[in-house]
Short mmCIF file of C-alpha atoms and ligand atoms in Angstrom, two decimals:
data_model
loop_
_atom_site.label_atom_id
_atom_site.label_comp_id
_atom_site.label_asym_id
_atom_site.label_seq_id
_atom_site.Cartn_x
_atom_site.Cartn_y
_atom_site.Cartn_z
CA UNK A 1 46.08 106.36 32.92
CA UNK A 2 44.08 104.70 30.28
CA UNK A 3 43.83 100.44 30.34
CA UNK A 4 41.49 99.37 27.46
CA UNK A 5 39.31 100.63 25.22
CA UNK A 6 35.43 100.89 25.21
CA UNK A 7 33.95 99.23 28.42
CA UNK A 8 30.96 98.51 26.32
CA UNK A 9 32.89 95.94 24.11
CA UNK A 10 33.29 93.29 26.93
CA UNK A 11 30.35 90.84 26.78
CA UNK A 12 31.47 90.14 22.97
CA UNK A 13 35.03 90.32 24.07
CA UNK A 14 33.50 87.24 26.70
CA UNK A 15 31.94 85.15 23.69
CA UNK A 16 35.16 85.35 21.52
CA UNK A 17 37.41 84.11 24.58
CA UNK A 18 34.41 81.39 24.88
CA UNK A 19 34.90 80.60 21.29
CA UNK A 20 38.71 80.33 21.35
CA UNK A 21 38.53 78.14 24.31
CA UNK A 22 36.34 75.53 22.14
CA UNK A 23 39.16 75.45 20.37
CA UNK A 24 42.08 75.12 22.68
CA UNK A 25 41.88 71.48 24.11
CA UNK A 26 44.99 70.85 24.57
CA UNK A 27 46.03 73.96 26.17
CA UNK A 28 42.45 73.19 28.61
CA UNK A 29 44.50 70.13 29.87
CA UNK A 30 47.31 71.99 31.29
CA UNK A 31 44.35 74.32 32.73
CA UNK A 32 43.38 71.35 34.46
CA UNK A 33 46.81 70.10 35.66
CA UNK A 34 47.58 74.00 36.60
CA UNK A 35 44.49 73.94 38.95
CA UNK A 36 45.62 70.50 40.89
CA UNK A 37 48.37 71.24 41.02
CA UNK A 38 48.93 75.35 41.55
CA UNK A 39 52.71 74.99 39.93
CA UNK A 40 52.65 78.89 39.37
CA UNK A 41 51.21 79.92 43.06
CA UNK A 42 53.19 83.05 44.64
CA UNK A 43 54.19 84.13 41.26
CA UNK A 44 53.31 87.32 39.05
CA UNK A 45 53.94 86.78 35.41
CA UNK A 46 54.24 90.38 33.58
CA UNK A 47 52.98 89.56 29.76
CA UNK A 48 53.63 91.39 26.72
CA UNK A 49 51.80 89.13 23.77
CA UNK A 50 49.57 90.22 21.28
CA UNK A 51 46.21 90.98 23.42
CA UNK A 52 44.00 88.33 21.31
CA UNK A 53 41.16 85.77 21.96
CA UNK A 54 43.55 82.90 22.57
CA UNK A 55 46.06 85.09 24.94
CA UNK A 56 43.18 85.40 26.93
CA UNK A 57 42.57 81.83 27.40
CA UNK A 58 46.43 81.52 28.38
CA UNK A 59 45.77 84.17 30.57
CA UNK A 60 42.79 81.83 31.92
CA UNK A 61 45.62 78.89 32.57
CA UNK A 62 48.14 80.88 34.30
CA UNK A 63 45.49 81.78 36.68
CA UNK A 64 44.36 78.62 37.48
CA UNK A 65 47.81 77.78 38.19
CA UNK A 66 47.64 80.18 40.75
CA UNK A 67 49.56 83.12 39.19
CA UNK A 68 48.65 86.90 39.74
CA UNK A 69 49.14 88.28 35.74
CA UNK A 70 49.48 92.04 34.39
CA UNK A 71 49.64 91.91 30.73
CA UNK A 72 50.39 94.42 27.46
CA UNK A 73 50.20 93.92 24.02
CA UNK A 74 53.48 93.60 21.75
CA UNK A 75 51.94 95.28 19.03
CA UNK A 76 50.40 98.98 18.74
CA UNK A 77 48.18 97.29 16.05
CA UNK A 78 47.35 93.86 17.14
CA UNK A 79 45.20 94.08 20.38
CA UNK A 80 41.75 93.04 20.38
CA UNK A 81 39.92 95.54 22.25
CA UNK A 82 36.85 93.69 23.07
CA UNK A 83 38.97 91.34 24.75
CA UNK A 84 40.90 93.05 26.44
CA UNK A 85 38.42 94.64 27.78
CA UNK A 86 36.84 91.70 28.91
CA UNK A 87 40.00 90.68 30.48
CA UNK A 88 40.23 94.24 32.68
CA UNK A 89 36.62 93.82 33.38
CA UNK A 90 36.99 90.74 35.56
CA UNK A 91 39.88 91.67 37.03
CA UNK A 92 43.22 90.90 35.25
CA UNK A 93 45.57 94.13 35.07
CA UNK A 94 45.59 95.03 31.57
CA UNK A 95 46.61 97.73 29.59
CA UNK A 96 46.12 97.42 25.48
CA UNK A 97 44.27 99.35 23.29
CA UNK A 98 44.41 98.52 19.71
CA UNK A 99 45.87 101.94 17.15
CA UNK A 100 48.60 102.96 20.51
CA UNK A 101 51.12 105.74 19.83
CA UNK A 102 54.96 104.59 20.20
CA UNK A 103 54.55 106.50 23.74
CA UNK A 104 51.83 104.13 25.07
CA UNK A 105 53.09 101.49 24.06
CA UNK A 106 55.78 101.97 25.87
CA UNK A 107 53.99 103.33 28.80
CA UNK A 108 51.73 100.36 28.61
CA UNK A 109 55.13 98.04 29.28
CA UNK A 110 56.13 100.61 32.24
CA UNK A 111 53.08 99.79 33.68
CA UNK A 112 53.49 96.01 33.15
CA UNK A 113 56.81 96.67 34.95
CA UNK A 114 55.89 98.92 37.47
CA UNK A 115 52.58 96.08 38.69
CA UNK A 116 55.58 93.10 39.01
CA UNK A 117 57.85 95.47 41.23
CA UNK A 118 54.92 96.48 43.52
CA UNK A 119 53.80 92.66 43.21
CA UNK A 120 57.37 91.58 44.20
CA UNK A 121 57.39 94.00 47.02
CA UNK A 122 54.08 91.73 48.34
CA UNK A 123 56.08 88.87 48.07
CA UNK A 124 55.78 87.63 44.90
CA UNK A 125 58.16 86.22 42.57
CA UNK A 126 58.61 87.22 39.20
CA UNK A 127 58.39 85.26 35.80
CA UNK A 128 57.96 87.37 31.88
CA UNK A 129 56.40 86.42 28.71
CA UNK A 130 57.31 88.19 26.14
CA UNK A 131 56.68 88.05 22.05
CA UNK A 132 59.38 90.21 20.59
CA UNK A 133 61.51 91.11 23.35
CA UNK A 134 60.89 94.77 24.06
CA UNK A 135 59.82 93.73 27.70
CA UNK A 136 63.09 91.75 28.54
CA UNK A 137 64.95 94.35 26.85
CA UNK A 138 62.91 97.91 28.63
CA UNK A 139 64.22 95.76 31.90
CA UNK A 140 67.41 94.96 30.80
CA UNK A 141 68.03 99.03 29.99
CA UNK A 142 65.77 100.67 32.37
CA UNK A 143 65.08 98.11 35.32
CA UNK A 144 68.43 96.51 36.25
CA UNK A 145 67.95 96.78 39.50
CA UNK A 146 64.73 94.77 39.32
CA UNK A 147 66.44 91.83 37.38
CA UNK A 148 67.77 89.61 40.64
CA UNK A 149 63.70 89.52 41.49
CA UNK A 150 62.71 87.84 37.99
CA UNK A 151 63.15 84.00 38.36
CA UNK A 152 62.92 83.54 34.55
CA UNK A 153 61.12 83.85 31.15
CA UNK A 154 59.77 83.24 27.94
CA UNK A 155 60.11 84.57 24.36
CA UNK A 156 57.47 83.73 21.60
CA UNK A 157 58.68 84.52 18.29
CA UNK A 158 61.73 84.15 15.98
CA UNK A 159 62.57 87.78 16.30
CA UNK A 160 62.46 87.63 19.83
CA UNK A 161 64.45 84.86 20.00
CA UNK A 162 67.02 86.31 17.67
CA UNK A 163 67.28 89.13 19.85
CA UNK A 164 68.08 87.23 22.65
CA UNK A 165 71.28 85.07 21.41
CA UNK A 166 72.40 88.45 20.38
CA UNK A 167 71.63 89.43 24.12
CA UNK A 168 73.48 86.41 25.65
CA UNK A 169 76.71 87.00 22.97
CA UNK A 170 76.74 90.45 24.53
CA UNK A 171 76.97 88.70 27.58
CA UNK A 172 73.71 91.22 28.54
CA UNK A 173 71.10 88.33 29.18
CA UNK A 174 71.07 88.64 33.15
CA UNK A 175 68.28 85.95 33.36
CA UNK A 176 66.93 82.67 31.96
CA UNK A 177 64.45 82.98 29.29
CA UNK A 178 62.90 79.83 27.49
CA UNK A 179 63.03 80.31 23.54
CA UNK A 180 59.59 78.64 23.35
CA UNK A 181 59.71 79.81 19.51
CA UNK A 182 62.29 76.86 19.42
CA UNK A 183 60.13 73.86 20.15
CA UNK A 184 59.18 71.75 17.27
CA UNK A 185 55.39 72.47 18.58
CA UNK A 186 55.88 75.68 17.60
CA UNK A 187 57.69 77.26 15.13
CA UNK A 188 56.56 73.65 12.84
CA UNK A 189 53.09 74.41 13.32
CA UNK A 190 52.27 78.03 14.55
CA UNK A 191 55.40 79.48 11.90
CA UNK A 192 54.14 77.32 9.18
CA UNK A 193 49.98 76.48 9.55
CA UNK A 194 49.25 80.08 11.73
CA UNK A 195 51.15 82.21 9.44
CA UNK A 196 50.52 80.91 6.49
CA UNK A 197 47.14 80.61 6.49
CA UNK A 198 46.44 83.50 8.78
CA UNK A 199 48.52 86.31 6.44
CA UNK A 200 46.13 85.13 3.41
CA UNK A 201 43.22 86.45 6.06
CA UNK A 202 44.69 88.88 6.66
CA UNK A 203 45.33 90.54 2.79
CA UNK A 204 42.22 89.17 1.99
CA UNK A 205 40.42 91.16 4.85
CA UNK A 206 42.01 94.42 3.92
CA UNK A 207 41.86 94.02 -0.06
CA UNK A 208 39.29 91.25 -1.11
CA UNK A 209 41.62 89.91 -3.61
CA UNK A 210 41.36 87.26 -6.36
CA UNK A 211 44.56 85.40 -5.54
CA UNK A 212 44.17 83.15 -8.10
CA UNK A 213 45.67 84.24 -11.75
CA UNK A 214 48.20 86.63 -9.18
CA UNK A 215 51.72 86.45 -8.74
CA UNK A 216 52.57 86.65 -5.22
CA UNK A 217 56.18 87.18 -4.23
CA UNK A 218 56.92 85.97 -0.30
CA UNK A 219 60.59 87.21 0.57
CA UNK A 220 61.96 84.94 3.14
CA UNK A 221 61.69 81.10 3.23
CA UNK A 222 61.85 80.30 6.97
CA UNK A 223 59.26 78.68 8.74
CA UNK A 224 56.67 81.51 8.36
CA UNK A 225 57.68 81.83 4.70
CA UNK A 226 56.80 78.03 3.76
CA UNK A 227 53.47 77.92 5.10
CA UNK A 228 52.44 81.23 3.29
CA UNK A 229 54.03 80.32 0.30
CA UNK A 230 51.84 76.94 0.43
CA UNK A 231 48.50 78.68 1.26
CA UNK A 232 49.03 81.25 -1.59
CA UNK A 233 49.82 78.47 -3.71
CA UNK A 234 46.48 76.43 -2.76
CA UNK A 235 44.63 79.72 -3.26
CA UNK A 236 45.85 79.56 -6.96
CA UNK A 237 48.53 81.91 -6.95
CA UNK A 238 51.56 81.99 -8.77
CA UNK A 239 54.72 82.25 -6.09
CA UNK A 240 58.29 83.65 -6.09
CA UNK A 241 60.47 83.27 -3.63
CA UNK A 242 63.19 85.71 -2.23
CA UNK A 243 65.97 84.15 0.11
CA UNK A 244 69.54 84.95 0.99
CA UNK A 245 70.23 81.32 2.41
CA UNK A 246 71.63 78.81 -0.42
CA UNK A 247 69.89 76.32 1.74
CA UNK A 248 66.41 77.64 1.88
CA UNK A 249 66.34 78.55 -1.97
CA UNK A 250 66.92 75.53 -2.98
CA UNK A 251 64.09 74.19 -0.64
CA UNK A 252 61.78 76.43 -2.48
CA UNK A 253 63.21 75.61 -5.90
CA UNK A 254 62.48 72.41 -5.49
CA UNK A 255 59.13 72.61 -3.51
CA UNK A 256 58.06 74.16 -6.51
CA UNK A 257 58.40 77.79 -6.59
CA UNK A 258 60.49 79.94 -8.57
CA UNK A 259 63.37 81.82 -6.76
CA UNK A 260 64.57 85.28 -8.24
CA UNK A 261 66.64 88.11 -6.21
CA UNK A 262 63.99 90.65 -5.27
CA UNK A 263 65.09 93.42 -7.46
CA UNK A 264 63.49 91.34 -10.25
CA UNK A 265 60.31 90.17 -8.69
CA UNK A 266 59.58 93.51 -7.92
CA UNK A 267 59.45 93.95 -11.69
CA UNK A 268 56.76 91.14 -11.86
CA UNK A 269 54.94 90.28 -8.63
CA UNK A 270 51.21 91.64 -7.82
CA UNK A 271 51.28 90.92 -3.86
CA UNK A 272 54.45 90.94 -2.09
CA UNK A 273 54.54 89.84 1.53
CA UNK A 274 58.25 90.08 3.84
CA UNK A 275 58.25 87.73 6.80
CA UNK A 276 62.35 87.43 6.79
CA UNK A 277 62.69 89.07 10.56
CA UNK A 278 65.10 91.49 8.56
CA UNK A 279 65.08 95.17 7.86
CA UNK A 280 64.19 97.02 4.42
CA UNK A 281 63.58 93.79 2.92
CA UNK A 282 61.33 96.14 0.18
CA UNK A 283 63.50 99.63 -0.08
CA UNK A 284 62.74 102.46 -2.36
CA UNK A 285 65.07 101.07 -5.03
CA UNK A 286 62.50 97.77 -5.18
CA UNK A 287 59.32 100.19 -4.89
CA UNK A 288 60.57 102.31 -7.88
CA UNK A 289 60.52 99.28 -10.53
CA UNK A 290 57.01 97.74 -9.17
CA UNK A 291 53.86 97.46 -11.58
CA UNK A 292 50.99 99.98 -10.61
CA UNK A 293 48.45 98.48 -8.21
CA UNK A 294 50.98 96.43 -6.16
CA UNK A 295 50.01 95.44 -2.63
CA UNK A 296 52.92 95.06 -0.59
CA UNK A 297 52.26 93.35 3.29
CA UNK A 298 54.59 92.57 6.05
CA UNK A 299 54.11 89.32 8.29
CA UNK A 300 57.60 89.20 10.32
CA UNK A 301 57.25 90.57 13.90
CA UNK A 302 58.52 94.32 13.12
CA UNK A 303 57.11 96.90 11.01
CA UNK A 304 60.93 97.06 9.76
CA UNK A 305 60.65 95.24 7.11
CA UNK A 306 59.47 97.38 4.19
CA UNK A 307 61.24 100.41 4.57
CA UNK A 308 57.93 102.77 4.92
CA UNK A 309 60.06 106.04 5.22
CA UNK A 310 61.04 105.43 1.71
CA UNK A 311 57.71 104.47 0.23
CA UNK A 312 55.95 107.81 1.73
CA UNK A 313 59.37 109.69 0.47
CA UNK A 314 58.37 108.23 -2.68
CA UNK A 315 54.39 108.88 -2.36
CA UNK A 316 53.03 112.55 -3.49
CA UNK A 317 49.60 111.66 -1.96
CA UNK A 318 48.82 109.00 0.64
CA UNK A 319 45.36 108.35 1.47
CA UNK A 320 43.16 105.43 3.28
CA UNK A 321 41.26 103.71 1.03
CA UNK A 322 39.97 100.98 3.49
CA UNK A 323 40.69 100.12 6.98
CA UNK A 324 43.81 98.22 7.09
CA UNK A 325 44.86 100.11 3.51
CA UNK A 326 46.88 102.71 2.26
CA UNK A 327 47.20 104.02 -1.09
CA UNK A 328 50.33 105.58 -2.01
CA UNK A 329 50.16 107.57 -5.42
CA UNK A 330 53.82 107.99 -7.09
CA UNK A 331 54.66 109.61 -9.96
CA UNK A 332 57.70 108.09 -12.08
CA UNK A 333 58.77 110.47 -14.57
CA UNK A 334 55.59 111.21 -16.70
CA UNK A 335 53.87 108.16 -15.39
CA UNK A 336 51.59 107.81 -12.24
CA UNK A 337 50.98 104.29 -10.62
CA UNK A 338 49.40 103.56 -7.44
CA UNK A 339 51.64 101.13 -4.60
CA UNK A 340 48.76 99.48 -1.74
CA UNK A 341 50.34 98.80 1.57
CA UNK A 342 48.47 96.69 4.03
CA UNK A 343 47.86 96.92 7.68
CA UNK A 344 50.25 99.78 7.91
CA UNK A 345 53.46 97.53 7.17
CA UNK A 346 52.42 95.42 10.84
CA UNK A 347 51.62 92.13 10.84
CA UNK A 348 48.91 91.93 8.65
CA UNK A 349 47.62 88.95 10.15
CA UNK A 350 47.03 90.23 13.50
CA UNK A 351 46.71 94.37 12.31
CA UNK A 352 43.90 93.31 9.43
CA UNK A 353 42.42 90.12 11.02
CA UNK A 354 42.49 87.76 13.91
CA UNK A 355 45.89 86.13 13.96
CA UNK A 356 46.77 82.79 14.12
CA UNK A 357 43.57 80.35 14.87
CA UNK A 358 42.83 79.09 18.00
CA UNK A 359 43.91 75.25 17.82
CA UNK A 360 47.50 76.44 16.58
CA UNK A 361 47.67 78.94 19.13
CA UNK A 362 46.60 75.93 21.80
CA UNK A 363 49.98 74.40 20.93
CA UNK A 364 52.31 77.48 21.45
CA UNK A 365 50.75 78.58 24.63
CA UNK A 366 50.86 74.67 25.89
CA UNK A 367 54.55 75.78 25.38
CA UNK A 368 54.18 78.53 26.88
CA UNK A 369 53.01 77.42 30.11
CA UNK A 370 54.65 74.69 30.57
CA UNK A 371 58.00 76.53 29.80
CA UNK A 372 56.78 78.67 33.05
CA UNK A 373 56.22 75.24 34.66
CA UNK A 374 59.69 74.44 34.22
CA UNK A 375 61.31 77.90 35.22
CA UNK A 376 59.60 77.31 38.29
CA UNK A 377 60.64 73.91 38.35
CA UNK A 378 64.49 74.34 37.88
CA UNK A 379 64.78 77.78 39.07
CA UNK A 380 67.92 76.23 40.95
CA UNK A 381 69.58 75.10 37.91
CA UNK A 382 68.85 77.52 35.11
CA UNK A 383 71.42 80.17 34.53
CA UNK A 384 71.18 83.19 32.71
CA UNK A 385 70.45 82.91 29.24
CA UNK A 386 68.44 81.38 26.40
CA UNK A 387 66.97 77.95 27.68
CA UNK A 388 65.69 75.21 25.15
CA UNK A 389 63.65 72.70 26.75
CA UNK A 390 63.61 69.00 26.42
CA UNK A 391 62.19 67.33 23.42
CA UNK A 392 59.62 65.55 25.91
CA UNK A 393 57.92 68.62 26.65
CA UNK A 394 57.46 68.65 22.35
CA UNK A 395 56.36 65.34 22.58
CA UNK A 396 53.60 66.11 25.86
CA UNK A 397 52.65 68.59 23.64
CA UNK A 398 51.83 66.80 20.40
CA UNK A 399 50.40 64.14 22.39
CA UNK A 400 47.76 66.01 24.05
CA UNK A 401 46.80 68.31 21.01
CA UNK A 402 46.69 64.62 19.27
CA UNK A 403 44.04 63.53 21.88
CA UNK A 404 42.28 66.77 21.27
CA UNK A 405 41.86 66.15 17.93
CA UNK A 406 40.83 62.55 19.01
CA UNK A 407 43.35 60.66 16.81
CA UNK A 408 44.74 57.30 17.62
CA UNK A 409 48.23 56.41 16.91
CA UNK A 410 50.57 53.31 16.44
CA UNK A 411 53.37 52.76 19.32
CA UNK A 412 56.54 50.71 18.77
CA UNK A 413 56.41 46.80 19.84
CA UNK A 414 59.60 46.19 22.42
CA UNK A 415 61.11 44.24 19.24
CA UNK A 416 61.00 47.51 16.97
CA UNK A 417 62.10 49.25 20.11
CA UNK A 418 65.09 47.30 20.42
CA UNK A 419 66.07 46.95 16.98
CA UNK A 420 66.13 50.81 16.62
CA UNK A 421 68.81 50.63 19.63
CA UNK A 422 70.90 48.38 18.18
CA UNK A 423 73.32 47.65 15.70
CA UNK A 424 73.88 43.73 15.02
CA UNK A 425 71.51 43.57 12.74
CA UNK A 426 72.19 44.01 9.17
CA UNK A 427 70.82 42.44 6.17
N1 LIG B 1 52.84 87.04 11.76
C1 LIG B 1 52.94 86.23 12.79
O1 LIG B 1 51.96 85.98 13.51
C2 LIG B 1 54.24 85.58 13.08
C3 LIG B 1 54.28 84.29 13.66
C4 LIG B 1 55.51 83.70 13.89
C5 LIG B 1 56.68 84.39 13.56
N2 LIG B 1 56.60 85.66 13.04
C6 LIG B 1 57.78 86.45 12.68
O2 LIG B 1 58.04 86.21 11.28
C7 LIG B 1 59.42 86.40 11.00
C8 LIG B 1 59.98 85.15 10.33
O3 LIG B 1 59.91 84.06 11.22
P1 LIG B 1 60.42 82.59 10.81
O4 LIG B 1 60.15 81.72 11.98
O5 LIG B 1 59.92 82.23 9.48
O6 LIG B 1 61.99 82.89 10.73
P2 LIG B 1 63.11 82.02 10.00
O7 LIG B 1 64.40 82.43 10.60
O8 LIG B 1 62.74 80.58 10.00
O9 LIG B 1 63.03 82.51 8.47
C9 LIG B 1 63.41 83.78 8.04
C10 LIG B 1 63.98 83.64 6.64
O10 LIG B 1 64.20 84.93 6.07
C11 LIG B 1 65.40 84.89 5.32
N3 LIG B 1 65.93 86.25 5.14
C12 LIG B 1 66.55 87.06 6.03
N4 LIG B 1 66.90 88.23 5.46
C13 LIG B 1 66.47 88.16 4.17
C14 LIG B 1 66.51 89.05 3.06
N5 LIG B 1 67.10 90.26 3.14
N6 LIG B 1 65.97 88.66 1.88
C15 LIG B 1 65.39 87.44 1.75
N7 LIG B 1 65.31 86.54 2.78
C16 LIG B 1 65.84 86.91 3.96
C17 LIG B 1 66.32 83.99 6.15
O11 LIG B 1 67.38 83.48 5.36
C18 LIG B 1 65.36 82.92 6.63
O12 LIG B 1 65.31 81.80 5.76
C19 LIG B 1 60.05 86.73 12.35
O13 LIG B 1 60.08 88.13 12.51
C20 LIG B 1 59.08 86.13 13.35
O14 LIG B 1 59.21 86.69 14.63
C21 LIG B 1 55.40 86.24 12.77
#
């Protein structure tokens, strides 16, 4: 069976995993508390996260916490082959390929599967990471009898997480799983900063727009939503804002933005991007009314989010017009117009470019490994379902990607300390 790509790609795949590690100080510190201290020793941790630069140096940490890992991507589009072909090269089971069929991908998660059982069998325990939660789920359908080995996991993303809680209401989540995606050190800064700024690289990688004197329409306001909605706006765009939560469009209203249902900023917006975690957030009905040469992008975790079916329904001609872009020619009664869709409806950050930077990614995969940490840790206590952890391991967090960045801080004197404890004190 096929692992990677092109062997040949490796020693470049090597320099980028140098180059993300440069980056990644405070994730290094938990390498070098991992390799004291071997918390992850006797375990194998079956991965499915996007195959990038930075999951490599997570990869690195695990490791030197004495883990055996397999890993797969969680994206046919969003591997980076010369890394993970470095990663196979020196010995970590991999199997990712950026451009996989539906088939392999799956496969490629059988195989993560079938290396824990045999791994288990050895005497191993078992731990997951997943970013979506088509791992926990392929186990949860087609493994069951492998679930009492797994001692616990982790899920990424807001989608994944979502997934889950819908998993425990079914009363179908048969082990723990930490919804890393829920601490503050994530979803505030990977969400918000990685997103944002890493969807504008990605459209601007696979069109080379002018953003500036465009309106851009971003349908969902969530954490993703803000922090592309800010970039777009420091880029000189002009932004709407789709929501279906009263709360969120109001946040938008007032941050600045105008909010419209998206039937009508179809009628007006030049770039559209979804990143709601919904389905057939663009339909046909909202492709029908848009201008000629719109460019519509997806950043949420599924490709579910414009309804593609019903733009190539729509399309008499579809061809690729640059690497990560399709041109869909539709004719509307007498009139032709051209609709752009970018990194085939994927994330466009990770299927046209890079993904998040390094330094944000530090912080989630901190997250990630100490949530493993913990698993480990309580694997006495934890029951079956999703598991938050303690706003400490947020603040451990911040405080080492704070010395990273070598900033100082204030600390409360024992008076303020007090007087924030107590109540006898008013004017
Ligand atoms: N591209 C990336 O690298 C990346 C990184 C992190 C998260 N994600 C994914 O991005 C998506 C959004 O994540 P988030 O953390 O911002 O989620 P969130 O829950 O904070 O925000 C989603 C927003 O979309 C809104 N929404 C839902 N359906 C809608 C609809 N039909 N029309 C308009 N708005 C709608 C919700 O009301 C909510 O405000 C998820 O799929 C998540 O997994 C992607």
């Amino acid at each position: 069976m096929k692992n990677v790509a092109n062997i040949k790609l490796a020693a470049q795949g090597r320099k980028n995993i140098a180059w993300a590690r440069s980056q990644m100080g405070a994730l290094l510190t938990v390498e070098d508390e991992f390799k004291k201290k071997q918390p992850l020793k006797g375990y194998v941790v079956g991965m499915a996260l996007h195959v990038t630069k930075e999951t490599a140096v997570l990869v690195d940490v695990l490791e030197a916490g004495g883990a055996e890992v397999v890993i797969t991507g969680c994206n046919p589009l969003s591997t980076q082959d010369d890394v993970a072909v470095a990663l196979h090269e020196r010995g970590t089971k991999v199997w990712a390929w950026k451009g996989e069929t539906h088939q392999e991908y799956y496969a490629n998660l059988e195989a993560v599967v079938a290396e824990l059982k045999k791994a288990v069998k050895q005497g191993k325990k078992a731990l997951t990471i997943d970013d979506g939660c088509d791992l926990v789920t392929l186990i949860h359908q087609k493994h069951t009898d492998f679930i009492p080995s797994i001692v616990g996991g982790t899920e990424e993303t807001t989608t994944g997480v979502q997934r889950l809680r819908a998993m425990e209401a079914d009363d179908a989540l048969k082990y723990p799983v930490v919804a890393v995606n829920d601490n503050k050190t994530k979803h505030l800064f990977d969400n918000y900063y990685g997103t944002g700024q890493s969807t504008i690289g990605g459209l601007l990688r696979a069109t080379n727009l002018l953003f500036a004197g465009k309106t851009m329409v971003v349908i969902g306001y969530g954490s993703c939503g803000r922090g592309v909605s800010l970039r777009a706006k420091g880029m000189s765009a002009e932004v709407v804002v789709c929501e279906v939560d009263n709360l969120r469009a109001l946040q938008a209203r007032m941050d600045g933005f105008r909010v419209m249902p998206i039937l009508e900023a179809a009628k007006v917006g030049d770039v559209f991007v979804t990143v709601t975690g919904n389905k057939h957030v663009i339909d046909g009905v909202h492709m029908k009314v848009m201008k000629d040469g719109t460019i519509l992008a997806n950043s949420g975790h599924f490709d579910a989010e414009i309804n593609i079916d019903a733009l190539k329904k729509l399309a008499r001609k579809v061809t690729q017009v640059r690497p990560s872009l399709q041109e869909f020619k539709i004719t509307d009664g007498s009139k032709e117009k051209n609709l752009y869709l970018a990194g085939e409806g994927r994330l466009v950050n990770l299927a046209a470019a890079e993904g998040h930077p390094s330094t944000v990614m530090s912080l989630s995969f901190c997250g990630q490994a100490l949530a493993l940490q913990y698993i480990v840790e309580h694997k006495h206590e934890l029951q079956p379902g999703v598991v938050v952890l303690p706003g400490k391991v947020d603040d451990d967090i911040a405080a080492r990607q704070l010395t990273a960045m070598g900033i100082k801080k204030d600390s409360l004197t024992k008076e303020q300390a007090r007087y924030l404890t107590s109540w006898q004190a008013g004017t």
